[in-house]
Structures are given as structure tokens and as C-alpha cells.
CSV table of C-alpha atoms and ligand atoms in Angstrom, one decimal:
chain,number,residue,atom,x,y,z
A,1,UNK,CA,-11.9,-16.8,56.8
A,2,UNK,CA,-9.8,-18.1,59.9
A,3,UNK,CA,-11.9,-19.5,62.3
A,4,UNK,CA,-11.9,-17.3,66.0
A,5,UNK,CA,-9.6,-18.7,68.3
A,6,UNK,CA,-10.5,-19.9,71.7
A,7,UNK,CA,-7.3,-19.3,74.2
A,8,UNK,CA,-7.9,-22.0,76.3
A,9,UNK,CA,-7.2,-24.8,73.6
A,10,UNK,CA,-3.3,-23.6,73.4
A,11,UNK,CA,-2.6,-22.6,76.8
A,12,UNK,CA,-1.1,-24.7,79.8
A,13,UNK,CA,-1.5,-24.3,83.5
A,14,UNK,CA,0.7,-20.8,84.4
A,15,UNK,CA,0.5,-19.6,81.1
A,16,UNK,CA,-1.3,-16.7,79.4
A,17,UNK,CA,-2.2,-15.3,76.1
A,18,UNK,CA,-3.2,-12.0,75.1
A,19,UNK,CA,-4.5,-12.2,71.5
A,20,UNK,CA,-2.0,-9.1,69.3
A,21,UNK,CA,-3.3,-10.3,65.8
A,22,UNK,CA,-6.1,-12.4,64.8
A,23,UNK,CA,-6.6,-14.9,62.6
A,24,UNK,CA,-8.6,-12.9,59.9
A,25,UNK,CA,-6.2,-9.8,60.3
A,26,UNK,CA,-3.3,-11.5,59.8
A,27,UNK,CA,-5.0,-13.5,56.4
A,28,UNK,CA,-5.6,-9.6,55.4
A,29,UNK,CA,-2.2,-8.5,56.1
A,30,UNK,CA,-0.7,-11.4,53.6
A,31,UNK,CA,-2.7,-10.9,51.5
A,32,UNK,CA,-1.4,-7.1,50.7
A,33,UNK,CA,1.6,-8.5,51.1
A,34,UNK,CA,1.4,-11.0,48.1
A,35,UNK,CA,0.4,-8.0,46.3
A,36,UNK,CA,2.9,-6.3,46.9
A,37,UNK,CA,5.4,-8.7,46.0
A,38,UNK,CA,3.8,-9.3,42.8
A,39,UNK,CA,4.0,-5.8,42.1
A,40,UNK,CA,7.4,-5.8,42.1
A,41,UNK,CA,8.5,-8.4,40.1
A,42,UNK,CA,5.5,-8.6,37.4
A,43,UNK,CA,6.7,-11.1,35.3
A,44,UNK,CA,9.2,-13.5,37.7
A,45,UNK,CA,9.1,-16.8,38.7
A,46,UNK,CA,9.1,-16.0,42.3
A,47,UNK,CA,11.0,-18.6,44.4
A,48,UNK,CA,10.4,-18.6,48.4
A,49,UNK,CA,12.6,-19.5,51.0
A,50,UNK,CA,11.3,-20.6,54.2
A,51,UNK,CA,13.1,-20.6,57.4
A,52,UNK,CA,11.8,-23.9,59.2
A,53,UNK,CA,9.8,-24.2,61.5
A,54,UNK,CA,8.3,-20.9,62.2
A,55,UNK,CA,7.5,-19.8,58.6
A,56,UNK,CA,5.9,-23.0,57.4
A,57,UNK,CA,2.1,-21.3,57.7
A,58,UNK,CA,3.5,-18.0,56.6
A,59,UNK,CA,5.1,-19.1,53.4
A,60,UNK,CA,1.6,-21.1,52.8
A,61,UNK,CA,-0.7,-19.0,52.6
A,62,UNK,CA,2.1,-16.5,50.9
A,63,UNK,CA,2.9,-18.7,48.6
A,64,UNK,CA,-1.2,-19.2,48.0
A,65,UNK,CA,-1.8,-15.5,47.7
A,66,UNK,CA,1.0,-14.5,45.1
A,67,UNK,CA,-0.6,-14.7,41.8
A,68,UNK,CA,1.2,-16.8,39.4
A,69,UNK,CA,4.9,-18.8,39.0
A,70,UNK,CA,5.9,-19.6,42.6
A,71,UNK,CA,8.0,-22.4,43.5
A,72,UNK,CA,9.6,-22.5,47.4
A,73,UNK,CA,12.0,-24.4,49.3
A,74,UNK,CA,13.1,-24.1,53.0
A,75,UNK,CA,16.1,-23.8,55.0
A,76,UNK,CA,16.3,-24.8,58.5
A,77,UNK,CA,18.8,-22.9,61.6
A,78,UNK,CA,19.5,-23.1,65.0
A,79,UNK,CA,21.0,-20.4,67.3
A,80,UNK,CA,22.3,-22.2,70.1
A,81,UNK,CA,21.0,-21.0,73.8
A,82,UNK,CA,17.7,-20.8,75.5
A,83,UNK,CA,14.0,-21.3,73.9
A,84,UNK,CA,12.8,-18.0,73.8
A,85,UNK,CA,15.8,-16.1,73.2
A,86,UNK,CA,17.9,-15.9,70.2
A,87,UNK,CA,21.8,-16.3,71.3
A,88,UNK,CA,23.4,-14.9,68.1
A,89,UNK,CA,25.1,-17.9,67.1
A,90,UNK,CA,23.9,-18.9,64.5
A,91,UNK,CA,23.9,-22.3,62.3
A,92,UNK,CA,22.6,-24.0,59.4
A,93,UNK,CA,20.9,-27.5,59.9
A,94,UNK,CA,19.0,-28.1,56.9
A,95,UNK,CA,20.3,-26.6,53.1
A,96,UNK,CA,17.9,-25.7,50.5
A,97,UNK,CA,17.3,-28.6,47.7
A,98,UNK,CA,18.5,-27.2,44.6
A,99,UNK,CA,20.8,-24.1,43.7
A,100,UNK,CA,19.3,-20.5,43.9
A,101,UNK,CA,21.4,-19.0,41.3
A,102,UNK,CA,20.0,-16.7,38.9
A,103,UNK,CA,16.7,-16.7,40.4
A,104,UNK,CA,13.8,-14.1,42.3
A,105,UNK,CA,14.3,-15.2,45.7
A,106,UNK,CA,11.9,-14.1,48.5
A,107,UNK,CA,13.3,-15.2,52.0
A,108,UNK,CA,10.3,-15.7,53.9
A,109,UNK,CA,10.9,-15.9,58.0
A,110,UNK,CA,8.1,-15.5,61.2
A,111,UNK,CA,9.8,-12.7,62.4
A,112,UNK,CA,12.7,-10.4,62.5
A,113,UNK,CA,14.2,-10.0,66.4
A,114,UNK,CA,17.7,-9.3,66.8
A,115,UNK,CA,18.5,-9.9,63.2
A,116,UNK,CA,21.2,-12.2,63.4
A,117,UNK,CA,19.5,-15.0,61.5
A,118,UNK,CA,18.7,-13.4,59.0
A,119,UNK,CA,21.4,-11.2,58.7
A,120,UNK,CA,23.6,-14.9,58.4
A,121,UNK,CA,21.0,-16.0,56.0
A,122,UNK,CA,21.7,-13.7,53.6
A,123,UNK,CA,25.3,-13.5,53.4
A,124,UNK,CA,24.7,-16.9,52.8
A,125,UNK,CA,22.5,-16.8,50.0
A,126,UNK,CA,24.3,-13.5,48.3
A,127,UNK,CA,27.3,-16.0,47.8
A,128,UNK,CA,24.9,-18.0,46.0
A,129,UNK,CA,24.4,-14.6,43.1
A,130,UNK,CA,20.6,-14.7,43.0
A,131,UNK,CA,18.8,-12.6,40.6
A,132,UNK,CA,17.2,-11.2,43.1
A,133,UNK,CA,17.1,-11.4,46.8
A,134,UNK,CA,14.4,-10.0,48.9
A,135,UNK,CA,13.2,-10.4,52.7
A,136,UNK,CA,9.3,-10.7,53.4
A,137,UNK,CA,8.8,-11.6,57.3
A,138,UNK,CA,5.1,-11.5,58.9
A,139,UNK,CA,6.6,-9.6,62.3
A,140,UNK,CA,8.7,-7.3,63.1
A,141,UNK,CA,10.5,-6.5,66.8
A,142,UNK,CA,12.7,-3.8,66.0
A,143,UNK,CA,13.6,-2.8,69.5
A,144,UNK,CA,15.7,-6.2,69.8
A,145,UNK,CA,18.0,-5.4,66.6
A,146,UNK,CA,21.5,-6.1,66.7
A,147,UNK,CA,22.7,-7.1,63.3
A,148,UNK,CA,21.6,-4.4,60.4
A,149,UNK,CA,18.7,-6.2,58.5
A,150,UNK,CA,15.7,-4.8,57.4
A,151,UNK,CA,13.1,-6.5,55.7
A,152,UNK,CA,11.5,-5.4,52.1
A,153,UNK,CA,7.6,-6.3,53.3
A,154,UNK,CA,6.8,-6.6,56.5
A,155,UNK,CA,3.7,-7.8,58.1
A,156,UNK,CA,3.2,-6.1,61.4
A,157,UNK,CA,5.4,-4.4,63.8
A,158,UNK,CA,5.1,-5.0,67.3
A,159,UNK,CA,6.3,-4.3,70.3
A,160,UNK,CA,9.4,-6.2,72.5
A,161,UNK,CA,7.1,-8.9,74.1
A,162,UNK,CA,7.6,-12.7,73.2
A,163,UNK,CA,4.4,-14.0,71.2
A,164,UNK,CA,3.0,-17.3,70.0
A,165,UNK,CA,1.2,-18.3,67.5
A,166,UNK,CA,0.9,-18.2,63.5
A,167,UNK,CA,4.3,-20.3,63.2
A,168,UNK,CA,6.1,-19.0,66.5
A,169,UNK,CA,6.6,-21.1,69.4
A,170,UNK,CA,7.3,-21.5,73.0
A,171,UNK,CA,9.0,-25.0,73.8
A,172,UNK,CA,7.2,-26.2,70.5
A,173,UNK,CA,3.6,-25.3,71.2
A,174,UNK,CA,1.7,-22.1,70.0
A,175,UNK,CA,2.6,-22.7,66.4
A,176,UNK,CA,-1.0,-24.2,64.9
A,177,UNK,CA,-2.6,-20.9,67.1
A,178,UNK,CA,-4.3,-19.4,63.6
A,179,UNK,CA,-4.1,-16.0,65.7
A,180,UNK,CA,-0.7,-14.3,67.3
A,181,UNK,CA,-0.2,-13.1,71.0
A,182,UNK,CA,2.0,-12.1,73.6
A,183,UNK,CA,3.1,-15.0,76.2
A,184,UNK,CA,2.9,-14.2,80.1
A,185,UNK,CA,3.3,-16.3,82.8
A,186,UNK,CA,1.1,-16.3,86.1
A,187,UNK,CA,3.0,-18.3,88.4
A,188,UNK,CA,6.8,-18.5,88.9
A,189,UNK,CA,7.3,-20.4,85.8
A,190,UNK,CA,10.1,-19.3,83.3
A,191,UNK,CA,10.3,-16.0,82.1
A,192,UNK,CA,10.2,-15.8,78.7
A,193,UNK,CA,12.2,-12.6,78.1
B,1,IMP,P1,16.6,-13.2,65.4
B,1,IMP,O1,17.8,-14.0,64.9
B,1,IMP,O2,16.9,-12.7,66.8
B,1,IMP,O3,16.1,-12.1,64.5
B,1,IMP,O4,15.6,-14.3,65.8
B,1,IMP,C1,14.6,-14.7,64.9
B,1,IMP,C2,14.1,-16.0,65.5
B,1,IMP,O5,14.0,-16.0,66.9
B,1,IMP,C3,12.7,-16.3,64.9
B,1,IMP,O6,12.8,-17.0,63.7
B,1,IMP,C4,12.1,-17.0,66.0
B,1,IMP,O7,12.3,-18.4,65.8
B,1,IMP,C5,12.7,-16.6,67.3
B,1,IMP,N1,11.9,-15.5,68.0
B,1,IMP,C6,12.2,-14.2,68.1
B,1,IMP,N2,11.3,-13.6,68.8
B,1,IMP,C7,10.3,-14.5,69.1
B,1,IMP,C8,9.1,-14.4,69.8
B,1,IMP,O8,8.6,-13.4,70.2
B,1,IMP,N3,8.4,-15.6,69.9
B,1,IMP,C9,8.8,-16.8,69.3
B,1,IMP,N4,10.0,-16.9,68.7
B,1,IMP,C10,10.7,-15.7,68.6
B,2,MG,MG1,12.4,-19.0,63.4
């Protein structure tokens, strides 16, 4: 069981967090989700793909829950433009270490937003003829989409405010927060959205 988490160990001076998700709920949630992927392909040797950095405790504890074959890999991208906004452009900076062709591939990513990562992700990888190609993503912001992507299993959907925690980041901190929350900021410090 994730242990509680205590706000004030994350947070800097001006900033805020109001817990969405805890830790134990979201350990639930992946867990049904691992299920469920299982479910679905029975007999496969599951493959997951990580999108650096935010899905590196996601794919984890995924990749812990699934029962059987599972082997994974990650990806990294950037989308040029400010921290806490995704600027469309989008860019690969790290490839994936062997070929994905003619297997079950789960892409596995923190959260879907405007879809334009992942919606460049998967062109990408469809070139690549995998066996299979699925999306699993812990959160879902479906007021921000602009590319059409949806994801097979999806964690949680949540509302259009920036959050932290479980993977996601604001300038690089947040992401060892076991829990997820929405970001505010008290003083006149940068918005985030
Ligand atoms: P998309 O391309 O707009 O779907 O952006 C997805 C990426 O934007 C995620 O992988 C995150 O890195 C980032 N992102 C989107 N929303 C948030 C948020 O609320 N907090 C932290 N990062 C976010
Ligand atoms: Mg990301």
C-alpha cells in the first residue's frame, strides 16, 4: 500500500497542491487496468512502451501488475514551448532499442492532453506494422484535445487543471509525489495554464 502523502515535502514557497488521486487509489486503478489488458490479449507477450519521463512509475507498477510475458522499452519526446504547456510540435529524442514489428504493443504515457504526442507516436509506430498496437494512459484531460486520439484503458479522467505528481511534473519536480494533484500558485508566480 502507498504510503499517505504529506504535501509539504513536494511543495515550494507560492505553490499549492490539492491532492485529486491518492496514492492507494491510483495503485487500485492500475491494477484493474493490468486486468484488463490481460484480458485482452490472454496468451501475448505484452510489450510496453513508455513515454519518458512521465510514464516511468506508471509503466512500473503496470508492468508489475500484468500477469505473465511482459517485456518494455521506452521512447522519449519533446514538444518545443513552455513547461506546462504542450506546443504541438512534436519530436522524437530517444528511439526504442529493438524493432517493434510483429509484436503486442501497449504504448503506455502519464496522460493524454491535447493529443498531439501521442497522436505522432502512433503514426510512428503503425509504420513500424505491430501485431498489435494499443494505448493505456493513467489520465485523461479530454477538454484540451486537439489531435483525434483516444486511449484503449484509461486510468482516470479529470478535469482541465495542470496536476503533479505520479510521473508528471512542473519544472521537473512533483514526479516522485506517490499521489496526483492539481498545481495553484498563491503569489504572482507563473501561471501554469
Ligand atoms: P499532449 O501532447 O498535449 O497530449 O501532452 C501530453 C504531455 O504533456 C504529457 O506527456 C505531459 O508531459 C504533458 N502534460 C499535459 N498535461 C499535463 C499536466 O497537467 N501536468 C503535467 N504535465 C502535463
Ligand atoms: Mg509526458
Amino acid at each position: 500500500m502507498a504510503p499517505k502523502t504529506s504535501m509539504a515535502r513536494f511543495t515550494h514557497p507560492g505553490e499549492k497542491v490539492r491532492i485529486l488521486l491518492s496514492g492507494a487509489r491510483i495503485q487500485r486503478r492500475i491494477r484493474q487496468m493490468a486486468a484488463a489488458i490481460r484480458k485482452d490479449f490472454p496468451k501475448e507477450r505484452l510489450h510496453l512502451v513508455g513515454v519518458l519521463k512521465g510514464a516511468a512509475f506508471f509503466l512500473a507498477d503496470l508492468a508489475r501488475y500484468i500477469p505473465g510475458d511482459v517485456s518494455f522499452d521506452f521512447i522519449a519526446v519533446s514538444s518545443y514551448g513552455k513547461d506546462t504547456h504542450s506546443s504541438g510540435q512534436v519530436r522524437l529524442t530517444r528511439d526504442l532499442d529493438s524493432s517493434i514489428e510483429g509484436r503486442a504493443v501497449i504504448v503506455v504515457e502519464d496522460i493524454l492532453d491535447t493529443g498531439m504526442t501521442l497522436s505522432y507516436l502512433l503514426k510512428v509506430f503503425q509504420q513500424r506494422k505491430p501485431k498489435h498496437l494499443r494505448v493505456a494512459v493513467l489520465l485523461d484531460k479530454p477538454e484540451r484535445r486537439v489531435a483525434a486520439v483516444r486511449a484503449d484503458y484509461t486510468g482516470f479522467t479529470i478535469p482541465n487543471e495542470f496536476v503533479v505528481g505520479f510521473g508528471l511534473d512542473y519544472a521537473e519536480r512533483y514526479r516522485n509525489m506517490p499521489a496526483v494533484g492539481v498545481l495553484s500558485f498563491t503569489s504572482s508566480k507563473k501561471k501554469a495554464h
